[in-house]
Amino acid sequence: MPAENMTKKKKGWALHQKRWFGKWHLYLGIIAGAILVVVGLTGSILVFQDEIDIALNKDLFESMKGQKRYSIEEVVPVVQQKYPTKEFDYVMYADVKNPNATYRFFNFHTEEEFFINPYTAELSGKRLVNSSFIRIVMNIHRTLLVPVAGRYIVGFATLCMLILTISGLRLWVPQQYKKWKQWKAVLTVNFRASFKRQNYDWHNVIGFYTAPIVILLSITGIAITFSTLFIGSLFMITGQSPQSVASIFGQKSVVVEGAKTLTLAEVSAIAHQQMPTAVLIGAAIPDEKDGVYRLDMKSPGASKEGNRVMMMVDQYSGKITLNSETDFPNIGNSYLSWLTPLHYGTFGGMPTRILALIGGLVPLLLFITGFIIWWPRYKKQKGKATYVEPKPTVKERELESIRQLPFGKYFVHHFKKGLKYALLLLVCAFLSGALYGLISGVIIQPALFTVLYTGISIGVNFVIAFFAFTFTGVFLAPFRKGSKPVYKYFALSLAFLVVFLPVIVAMGKWCTDLF
C-alpha cells in the first residue's frame, strides 16, 4: 500500500476512535468489562443448569422406577399427610422429561428445598435452596452476591454490553471500507500477521460474528432485571394502564368461613377444563386464608419450550381469577413464554443453547483481546512528556461547524440523523433475532421479540431524555447555560421513538398470535 494511503488510513482511524462511539466503547469496556466477564461466564454455566444440578445431585433428583408414579396433583396431599411438619409453598417437577425424576418442594420462608420420590412419596433428601452450586452461580449471575444494589449493577452492566456491541460494530465499519478486499480483511483473521495484528483481528471477528447472540442476551438480561418496567410497558402498548398490572398480580380468594378449601387435584381439573392441552409443571400452594392457587402450565407453541401459561384459582370456589392466556395482553405473553428461553437459548433446543453458551463466553474473549489492544496505547500516551494538538481534519471542521449552529438548526440536524440511525437499528434488531433463531428454524418470534424489547428500551430512554431536555430548557437556558449535548441527546432519542413507537404499537395489535 502506498505510503500516502497508509497515512490517510491512520488519520481516518485516529478520527474514528475520537468520535463519541469510540469513547463509549473504550470507557464502558474498562468500567463494565470485569463485571460482564463474571456475568457472562456464570450465564454460560446456567444454560445447562438443570443438567449440571442433576449430575451433581443424582441422589436428590432421580429415583428407582416403581410400579405407579404419582402425578403432581396426587403427590401433594400424600406428602402433607406423611410429613405434616414439612411446610412448603411451591411444588414442581425436577425434570418433566425424565419419568424417574423426583418432585421438588420449596419453602420460601425457610429457604429449604426437599425432594420426594414420585413412586413412593418418600423423602429422598433435602437442602437449602441457596446452598447448591447452581443456585450460587445463579445468584452471582443475577446480583454478584451484592444485596439489593447487585441486581441493578448487573442490569446496568448488561446495558453497557449492548452499547459496547453497537459501538463496536460502528467502529468496525469505518468509511474507508468500500472494496471487497477490504471487507474480506476485516471479516477474517490474518494468521500470517504479528501477534498484535492477529489479536486485533480476533477482537473484531469475535465481536462481529457473535453480535446477534450478544444483542439478544443483553436485551433479555435487561428485561429480566427491570421486569416491572418492561411488563408495565407491554400493558401500556395495548392501551391498558399500569395499575392493571398490580391488580393482576394481587389476586385474592374470597374467604368463606368454615368452607373447605379445594385440593390441588380439584383445582387442576378446573384449569384443564379451560386448557385441556396444557401440562401442569408447577403449583404454588396458598398459605394464607385469602391466598390463591397459582398453577404454572405449558401448552404447545412455536418455542421448543412451549407457551407458558399462568393461572390463579380461588381456593374455596375454584373460580379462575387469572388466566394469562386471556387476561394478559397477547403481546404480554411474550414475556412469559419467550424471555427466559431466549436468554438461555432453550427456545430452539440444543443448537440455540450452544449459541447462548458461546454468547456467555464472548465478554471474556473481548475483554482479553480489547485489553491487549488498549494497554500498549495507554502506556504510549502516558509516556509522552508533551502532547501536540494535531491540525483539525476536514471532518473535524465539519463537526465543529455543526456545533456552532443555532439551537433550532442544531436540533433538526441531529433529529434527521437520528432517523437514519433508528431505521438502521430497527433492521439490525430484526436481523439479530432472526440470525439467533435461524439455526433452530425458529426465526420470526426471536426477530419480533428483539424489535419489541428494543423499542421498549428506546421508550424508557426517551423519558430520561425528555426530563433532561426539560430541566435544561427550564432551569439552565434562561441563564444561557443550555447544553447542546443535551439537545442532541433529546433530538436523537425523539427520532428513535418516532421510528420504533409505530412499529411496537402495530406489533401489539397485529403480531400477538405469534407470541
PDB file of N, CA and C in Angstrom, residues 423-498:
ATOM      1  N   LEU A 423     -33.622   3.757  11.846  1.00  0.00           N
ATOM      2  CA  LEU A 423     -34.014   2.796  10.810  1.00  0.00           C
ATOM      3  C   LEU A 423     -32.979   1.681  10.693  1.00  0.00           C
ATOM      4  N   LEU A 424     -31.710   2.064  10.799  1.00  0.00           N
ATOM      5  CA  LEU A 424     -30.647   1.064  10.753  1.00  0.00           C
ATOM      6  C   LEU A 424     -30.739   0.124  11.952  1.00  0.00           C
ATOM      7  N   LEU A 425     -31.000   0.689  13.145  1.00  0.00           N
ATOM      8  CA  LEU A 425     -31.118  -0.135  14.346  1.00  0.00           C
ATOM      9  C   LEU A 425     -32.320  -1.067  14.251  1.00  0.00           C
ATOM     10  N   LEU A 426     -33.422  -0.589  13.671  1.00  0.00           N
ATOM     11  CA  LEU A 426     -34.620  -1.415  13.508  1.00  0.00           C
ATOM     12  C   LEU A 426     -34.304  -2.650  12.663  1.00  0.00           C
ATOM     13  N   VAL A 427     -33.610  -2.437  11.570  1.00  0.00           N
ATOM     14  CA  VAL A 427     -33.229  -3.550  10.693  1.00  0.00           C
ATOM     15  C   VAL A 427     -32.267  -4.493  11.411  1.00  0.00           C
ATOM     16  N   CYS A 428     -31.283  -3.915  12.097  1.00  0.00           N
ATOM     17  CA  CYS A 428     -30.289  -4.724  12.801  1.00  0.00           C
ATOM     18  C   CYS A 428     -30.923  -5.544  13.929  1.00  0.00           C
ATOM     19  N   ALA A 429     -31.881  -4.953  14.647  1.00  0.00           N
ATOM     20  CA  ALA A 429     -32.559  -5.671  15.724  1.00  0.00           C
ATOM     21  C   ALA A 429     -33.316  -6.873  15.171  1.00  0.00           C
ATOM     22  N   PHE A 430     -34.035  -6.658  14.080  1.00  0.00           N
ATOM     23  CA  PHE A 430     -34.789  -7.755  13.458  1.00  0.00           C
ATOM     24  C   PHE A 430     -33.840  -8.851  12.981  1.00  0.00           C
ATOM     25  N   LEU A 431     -32.760  -8.467  12.315  1.00  0.00           N
ATOM     26  CA  LEU A 431     -31.810  -9.446  11.796  1.00  0.00           C
ATOM     27  C   LEU A 431     -31.102 -10.203  12.916  1.00  0.00           C
ATOM     28  N   SER A 432     -30.807  -9.511  14.022  1.00  0.00           N
ATOM     29  CA  SER A 432     -30.141 -10.168  15.148  1.00  0.00           C
ATOM     30  C   SER A 432     -30.997 -11.299  15.695  1.00  0.00           C
ATOM     31  N   GLY A 433     -32.274 -11.024  15.927  1.00  0.00           N
ATOM     32  CA  GLY A 433     -33.175 -12.063  16.422  1.00  0.00           C
ATOM     33  C   GLY A 433     -33.346 -13.197  15.430  1.00  0.00           C
ATOM     34  N   ALA A 434     -33.467 -12.840  14.154  1.00  0.00           N
ATOM     35  CA  ALA A 434     -33.649 -13.859  13.115  1.00  0.00           C
ATOM     36  C   ALA A 434     -32.418 -14.761  13.006  1.00  0.00           C
ATOM     37  N   LEU A 435     -31.230 -14.170  13.062  1.00  0.00           N
ATOM     38  CA  LEU A 435     -29.998 -14.952  12.946  1.00  0.00           C
ATOM     39  C   LEU A 435     -29.787 -15.850  14.165  1.00  0.00           C
ATOM     40  N   TYR A 436     -30.190 -15.365  15.335  1.00  0.00           N
ATOM     41  CA  TYR A 436     -30.064 -16.164  16.553  1.00  0.00           C
ATOM     42  C   TYR A 436     -30.912 -17.424  16.449  1.00  0.00           C
ATOM     43  N   GLY A 437     -32.119 -17.286  15.909  1.00  0.00           N
ATOM     44  CA  GLY A 437     -33.024 -18.435  15.818  1.00  0.00           C
ATOM     45  C   GLY A 437     -32.885 -19.241  14.549  1.00  0.00           C
ATOM     46  N   LEU A 438     -32.096 -18.754  13.587  1.00  0.00           N
ATOM     47  CA  LEU A 438     -32.005 -19.390  12.269  1.00  0.00           C
ATOM     48  C   LEU A 438     -31.586 -20.847  12.354  1.00  0.00           C
ATOM     49  N   ILE A 439     -30.608 -21.151  13.181  1.00  0.00           N
ATOM     50  CA  ILE A 439     -30.056 -22.498  13.269  1.00  0.00           C
ATOM     51  C   ILE A 439     -31.093 -23.511  13.760  1.00  0.00           C
ATOM     52  N   SER A 440     -32.119 -23.037  14.488  1.00  0.00           N
ATOM     53  CA  SER A 440     -33.152 -23.929  15.027  1.00  0.00           C
ATOM     54  C   SER A 440     -34.423 -23.922  14.195  1.00  0.00           C
ATOM     55  N   GLY A 441     -34.512 -23.018  13.218  1.00  0.00           N
ATOM     56  CA  GLY A 441     -35.722 -22.912  12.409  1.00  0.00           C
ATOM     57  C   GLY A 441     -36.799 -22.048  13.044  1.00  0.00           C
ATOM     58  N   VAL A 442     -36.534 -21.505  14.245  1.00  0.00           N
ATOM     59  CA  VAL A 442     -37.476 -20.592  14.901  1.00  0.00           C
ATOM     60  C   VAL A 442     -36.947 -19.178  14.667  1.00  0.00           C
ATOM     61  N   ILE A 443     -37.521 -18.476  13.699  1.00  0.00           N
ATOM     62  CA  ILE A 443     -36.913 -17.241  13.219  1.00  0.00           C
ATOM     63  C   ILE A 443     -37.742 -15.995  13.537  1.00  0.00           C
ATOM     64  N   ILE A 444     -39.013 -16.021  13.185  1.00  0.00           N
ATOM     65  CA  ILE A 444     -39.842 -14.808  13.267  1.00  0.00           C
ATOM     66  C   ILE A 444     -40.003 -14.330  14.708  1.00  0.00           C
ATOM     67  N   GLN A 445     -40.293 -15.242  15.635  1.00  0.00           N
ATOM     68  CA  GLN A 445     -40.548 -14.827  17.021  1.00  0.00           C
ATOM     69  C   GLN A 445     -39.343 -14.154  17.677  1.00  0.00           C
ATOM     70  N   PRO A 446     -38.135 -14.731  17.602  1.00  0.00           N
ATOM     71  CA  PRO A 446     -36.977 -14.023  18.180  1.00  0.00           C
ATOM     72  C   PRO A 446     -36.733 -12.671  17.526  1.00  0.00           C
ATOM     73  N   ALA A 447     -36.970 -12.588  16.204  1.00  0.00           N
ATOM     74  CA  ALA A 447     -36.766 -11.321  15.497  1.00  0.00           C
ATOM     75  C   ALA A 447     -37.738 -10.260  15.983  1.00  0.00           C
ATOM     76  N   LEU A 448     -39.020 -10.625  16.093  1.00  0.00           N
ATOM     77  CA  LEU A 448     -40.028  -9.667  16.555  1.00  0.00           C
ATOM     78  C   LEU A 448     -39.807  -9.316  18.024  1.00  0.00           C
ATOM     79  N   PHE A 449     -39.419 -10.310  18.814  1.00  0.00           N
ATOM     80  CA  PHE A 449     -39.154 -10.069  20.231  1.00  0.00           C
ATOM     81  C   PHE A 449     -38.044  -9.037  20.396  1.00  0.00           C
ATOM     82  N   THR A 450     -36.998  -9.167  19.600  1.00  0.00           N
ATOM     83  CA  THR A 450     -35.874  -8.230  19.691  1.00  0.00           C
ATOM     84  C   THR A 450     -36.311  -6.820  19.341  1.00  0.00           C
ATOM     85  N   VAL A 451     -37.111  -6.684  18.293  1.00  0.00           N
ATOM     86  CA  VAL A 451     -37.624  -5.364  17.902  1.00  0.00           C
ATOM     87  C   VAL A 451     -38.504  -4.796  19.006  1.00  0.00           C
ATOM     88  N   LEU A 452     -39.391  -5.622  19.554  1.00  0.00           N
ATOM     89  CA  LEU A 452     -40.322  -5.175  20.594  1.00  0.00           C
ATOM     90  C   LEU A 452     -39.587  -4.669  21.824  1.00  0.00           C
ATOM     91  N   TYR A 453     -38.637  -5.444  22.322  1.00  0.00           N
ATOM     92  CA  TYR A 453     -37.968  -5.074  23.566  1.00  0.00           C
ATOM     93  C   TYR A 453     -36.910  -3.999  23.352  1.00  0.00           C
ATOM     94  N   THR A 454     -36.374  -3.911  22.141  1.00  0.00           N
ATOM     95  CA  THR A 454     -35.526  -2.767  21.819  1.00  0.00           C
ATOM     96  C   THR A 454     -36.361  -1.500  21.821  1.00  0.00           C
ATOM     97  N   GLY A 455     -37.570  -1.591  21.264  1.00  0.00           N
ATOM     98  CA  GLY A 455     -38.480  -0.444  21.245  1.00  0.00           C
ATOM     99  C   GLY A 455     -38.866   0.012  22.640  1.00  0.00           C
ATOM    100  N   ILE A 456     -39.102  -0.939  23.540  1.00  0.00           N
ATOM    101  CA  ILE A 456     -39.432  -0.575  24.921  1.00  0.00           C
ATOM    102  C   ILE A 456     -38.249   0.136  25.577  1.00  0.00           C
ATOM    103  N   SER A 457     -37.045  -0.366  25.342  1.00  0.00           N
ATOM    104  CA  SER A 457     -35.843   0.285  25.889  1.00  0.00           C
ATOM    105  C   SER A 457     -35.697   1.703  25.356  1.00  0.00           C
ATOM    106  N   ILE A 458     -36.010   1.881  24.073  1.00  0.00           N
ATOM    107  CA  ILE A 458     -35.939   3.218  23.465  1.00  0.00           C
ATOM    108  C   ILE A 458     -36.984   4.139  24.084  1.00  0.00           C
ATOM    109  N   GLY A 459     -38.158   3.602  24.397  1.00  0.00           N
ATOM    110  CA  GLY A 459     -39.191   4.403  25.062  1.00  0.00           C
ATOM    111  C   GLY A 459     -38.747   4.874  26.436  1.00  0.00           C
ATOM    112  N   VAL A 460     -38.123   3.973  27.201  1.00  0.00           N
ATOM    113  CA  VAL A 460     -37.607   4.346  28.524  1.00  0.00           C
ATOM    114  C   VAL A 460     -36.519   5.406  28.378  1.00  0.00           C
ATOM    115  N   ASN A 461     -35.641   5.213  27.398  1.00  0.00           N
ATOM    116  CA  ASN A 461     -34.573   6.182  27.152  1.00  0.00           C
ATOM    117  C   ASN A 461     -35.147   7.551  26.800  1.00  0.00           C
ATOM    118  N   PHE A 462     -36.248   7.574  26.033  1.00  0.00           N
ATOM    119  CA  PHE A 462     -36.855   8.854  25.654  1.00  0.00           C
ATOM    120  C   PHE A 462     -37.377   9.597  26.883  1.00  0.00           C
ATOM    121  N   VAL A 463     -37.961   8.864  27.817  1.00  0.00           N
ATOM    122  CA  VAL A 463     -38.457   9.504  29.039  1.00  0.00           C
ATOM    123  C   VAL A 463     -37.305  10.186  29.779  1.00  0.00           C
ATOM    124  N   ILE A 464     -36.168   9.509  29.876  1.00  0.00           N
ATOM    125  CA  ILE A 464     -34.988  10.092  30.526  1.00  0.00           C
ATOM    126  C   ILE A 464     -34.519  11.325  29.763  1.00  0.00           C
ATOM    127  N   ALA A 465     -34.470  11.210  28.426  1.00  0.00           N
ATOM    128  CA  ALA A 465     -34.037  12.335  27.593  1.00  0.00           C
ATOM    129  C   ALA A 465     -34.980  13.521  27.721  1.00  0.00           C
ATOM    130  N   PHE A 466     -36.271  13.238  27.824  1.00  0.00           N
ATOM    131  CA  PHE A 466     -37.272  14.312  27.951  1.00  0.00           C
ATOM    132  C   PHE A 466     -37.067  15.103  29.242  1.00  0.00           C
ATOM    133  N   PHE A 467     -36.824  14.388  30.343  1.00  0.00           N
ATOM    134  CA  PHE A 467     -36.608  15.080  31.617  1.00  0.00           C
ATOM    135  C   PHE A 467     -35.316  15.897  31.583  1.00  0.00           C
ATOM    136  N   ALA A 468     -34.273  15.349  30.961  1.00  0.00           N
ATOM    137  CA  ALA A 468     -33.007  16.086  30.840  1.00  0.00           C
ATOM    138  C   ALA A 468     -33.196  17.339  29.990  1.00  0.00           C
ATOM    139  N   PHE A 469     -33.944  17.199  28.903  1.00  0.00           N
ATOM    140  CA  PHE A 469     -34.219  18.312  27.991  1.00  0.00           C
ATOM    141  C   PHE A 469     -35.053  19.390  28.689  1.00  0.00           C
ATOM    142  N   THR A 470     -36.078  18.948  29.429  1.00  0.00           N
ATOM    143  CA  THR A 470     -36.955  19.892  30.140  1.00  0.00           C
ATOM    144  C   THR A 470     -36.186  20.638  31.217  1.00  0.00           C
ATOM    145  N   PHE A 471     -35.378  19.896  31.981  1.00  0.00           N
ATOM    146  CA  PHE A 471     -34.603  20.536  33.043  1.00  0.00           C
ATOM    147  C   PHE A 471     -33.658  21.577  32.459  1.00  0.00           C
ATOM    148  N   THR A 472     -33.002  21.224  31.360  1.00  0.00           N
ATOM    149  CA  THR A 472     -32.074  22.161  30.720  1.00  0.00           C
ATOM    150  C   THR A 472     -32.806  23.391  30.210  1.00  0.00           C
ATOM    151  N   GLY A 473     -33.969  23.157  29.553  1.00  0.00           N
ATOM    152  CA  GLY A 473     -34.715  24.269  28.982  1.00  0.00           C
ATOM    153  C   GLY A 473     -35.312  25.203  30.014  1.00  0.00           C
ATOM    154  N   VAL A 474     -35.775  24.635  31.144  1.00  0.00           N
ATOM    155  CA  VAL A 474     -36.464  25.447  32.160  1.00  0.00           C
ATOM    156  C   VAL A 474     -35.490  26.124  33.107  1.00  0.00           C
ATOM    157  N   PHE A 475     -34.470  25.392  33.565  1.00  0.00           N
ATOM    158  CA  PHE A 475     -33.623  25.907  34.638  1.00  0.00           C
ATOM    159  C   PHE A 475     -32.280  26.465  34.165  1.00  0.00           C
ATOM    160  N   LEU A 476     -31.775  25.991  33.027  1.00  0.00           N
ATOM    161  CA  LEU A 476     -30.457  26.429  32.608  1.00  0.00           C
ATOM    162  C   LEU A 476     -30.487  27.411  31.444  1.00  0.00           C
ATOM    163  N   ALA A 477     -31.387  27.172  30.504  1.00  0.00           N
ATOM    164  CA  ALA A 477     -31.443  28.041  29.317  1.00  0.00           C
ATOM    165  C   ALA A 477     -31.667  29.511  29.654  1.00  0.00           C
ATOM    166  N   PRO A 478     -32.556  29.859  30.630  1.00  0.00           N
ATOM    167  CA  PRO A 478     -32.733  31.282  30.957  1.00  0.00           C
ATOM    168  C   PRO A 478     -31.441  31.968  31.398  1.00  0.00           C
ATOM    169  N   PHE A 479     -30.484  31.185  31.919  1.00  0.00           N
ATOM    170  CA  PHE A 479     -29.213  31.749  32.349  1.00  0.00           C
ATOM    171  C   PHE A 479     -28.119  31.546  31.302  1.00  0.00           C
ATOM    172  N   ARG A 480     -28.583  31.184  30.082  1.00  0.00           N
ATOM    173  CA  ARG A 480     -27.668  30.959  28.949  1.00  0.00           C
ATOM    174  C   ARG A 480     -26.643  29.876  29.245  1.00  0.00           C
ATOM    175  N   LYS A 481     -27.129  28.858  29.955  1.00  0.00           N
ATOM    176  CA  LYS A 481     -26.261  27.735  30.265  1.00  0.00           C
ATOM    177  C   LYS A 481     -26.803  26.442  29.663  1.00  0.00           C
ATOM    178  N   GLY A 482     -27.608  26.602  28.594  1.00  0.00           N
ATOM    179  CA  GLY A 482     -28.128  25.424  27.905  1.00  0.00           C
ATOM    180  C   GLY A 482     -27.001  24.578  27.347  1.00  0.00           C
ATOM    181  N   SER A 483     -27.148  23.281  27.389  1.00  0.00           N
ATOM    182  CA  SER A 483     -26.104  22.370  26.940  1.00  0.00           C
ATOM    183  C   SER A 483     -26.523  21.727  25.624  1.00  0.00           C
ATOM    184  N   LYS A 484     -25.746  21.974  24.576  1.00  0.00           N
ATOM    185  CA  LYS A 484     -26.086  21.410  23.277  1.00  0.00           C
ATOM    186  C   LYS A 484     -26.052  19.881  23.265  1.00  0.00           C
ATOM    187  N   PRO A 485     -25.132  19.228  23.993  1.00  0.00           N
ATOM    188  CA  PRO A 485     -25.184  17.762  24.030  1.00  0.00           C
ATOM    189  C   PRO A 485     -26.529  17.224  24.514  1.00  0.00           C
ATOM    190  N   VAL A 486     -27.181  17.946  25.452  1.00  0.00           N
ATOM    191  CA  VAL A 486     -28.497  17.514  25.929  1.00  0.00           C
ATOM    192  C   VAL A 486     -29.525  17.626  24.813  1.00  0.00           C
ATOM    193  N   TYR A 487     -29.456  18.728  24.025  1.00  0.00           N
ATOM    194  CA  TYR A 487     -30.371  18.901  22.898  1.00  0.00           C
ATOM    195  C   TYR A 487     -30.127  17.824  21.846  1.00  0.00           C
ATOM    196  N   LYS A 488     -28.870  17.486  21.653  1.00  0.00           N
ATOM    197  CA  LYS A 488     -28.525  16.428  20.698  1.00  0.00           C
ATOM    198  C   LYS A 488     -29.089  15.089  21.176  1.00  0.00           C
ATOM    199  N   TYR A 489     -28.912  14.805  22.447  1.00  0.00           N
ATOM    200  CA  TYR A 489     -29.417  13.563  23.036  1.00  0.00           C
ATOM    201  C   TYR A 489     -30.933  13.477  22.886  1.00  0.00           C
ATOM    202  N   PHE A 490     -31.624  14.579  23.155  1.00  0.00           N
ATOM    203  CA  PHE A 490     -33.076  14.577  23.045  1.00  0.00           C
ATOM    204  C   PHE A 490     -33.515  14.425  21.588  1.00  0.00           C
ATOM    205  N   ALA A 491     -32.827  15.094  20.666  1.00  0.00           N
ATOM    206  CA  ALA A 491     -33.176  15.001  19.244  1.00  0.00           C
ATOM    207  C   ALA A 491     -33.023  13.570  18.742  1.00  0.00           C
ATOM    208  N   LEU A 492     -31.923  12.936  19.106  1.00  0.00           N
ATOM    209  CA  LEU A 492     -31.701  11.551  18.692  1.00  0.00           C
ATOM    210  C   LEU A 492     -32.728  10.613  19.329  1.00  0.00           C
ATOM    211  N   SER A 493     -33.016  10.836  20.617  1.00  0.00           N
ATOM    212  CA  SER A 493     -33.982   9.984  21.332  1.00  0.00           C
ATOM    213  C   SER A 493     -35.371  10.119  20.730  1.00  0.00           C
ATOM    214  N   LEU A 494     -35.752  11.346  20.383  1.00  0.00           N
ATOM    215  CA  LEU A 494     -37.062  11.580  19.769  1.00  0.00           C
ATOM    216  C   LEU A 494     -37.144  10.901  18.407  1.00  0.00           C
ATOM    217  N   ALA A 495     -36.077  10.970  17.634  1.00  0.00           N
ATOM    218  CA  ALA A 495     -36.056  10.329  16.309  1.00  0.00           C
ATOM    219  C   ALA A 495     -36.216   8.814  16.441  1.00  0.00           C
ATOM    220  N   PHE A 496     -35.521   8.229  17.411  1.00  0.00           N
ATOM    221  CA  PHE A 496     -35.630   6.784  17.616  1.00  0.00           C
ATOM    222  C   PHE A 496     -37.049   6.406  18.026  1.00  0.00           C
ATOM    223  N   LEU A 497     -37.662   7.221  18.886  1.00  0.00           N
ATOM    224  CA  LEU A 497     -39.026   6.945  19.315  1.00  0.00           C
ATOM    225  C   LEU A 497     -39.997   7.039  18.149  1.00  0.00           C
ATOM    226  N   VAL A 498     -39.821   8.033  17.291  1.00  0.00           N
ATOM    227  CA  VAL A 498     -40.697   8.222  16.129  1.00  0.00           C
ATOM    228  C   VAL A 498     -40.649   6.997  15.219  1.00  0.00           C
TER     229      VAL A 498
END
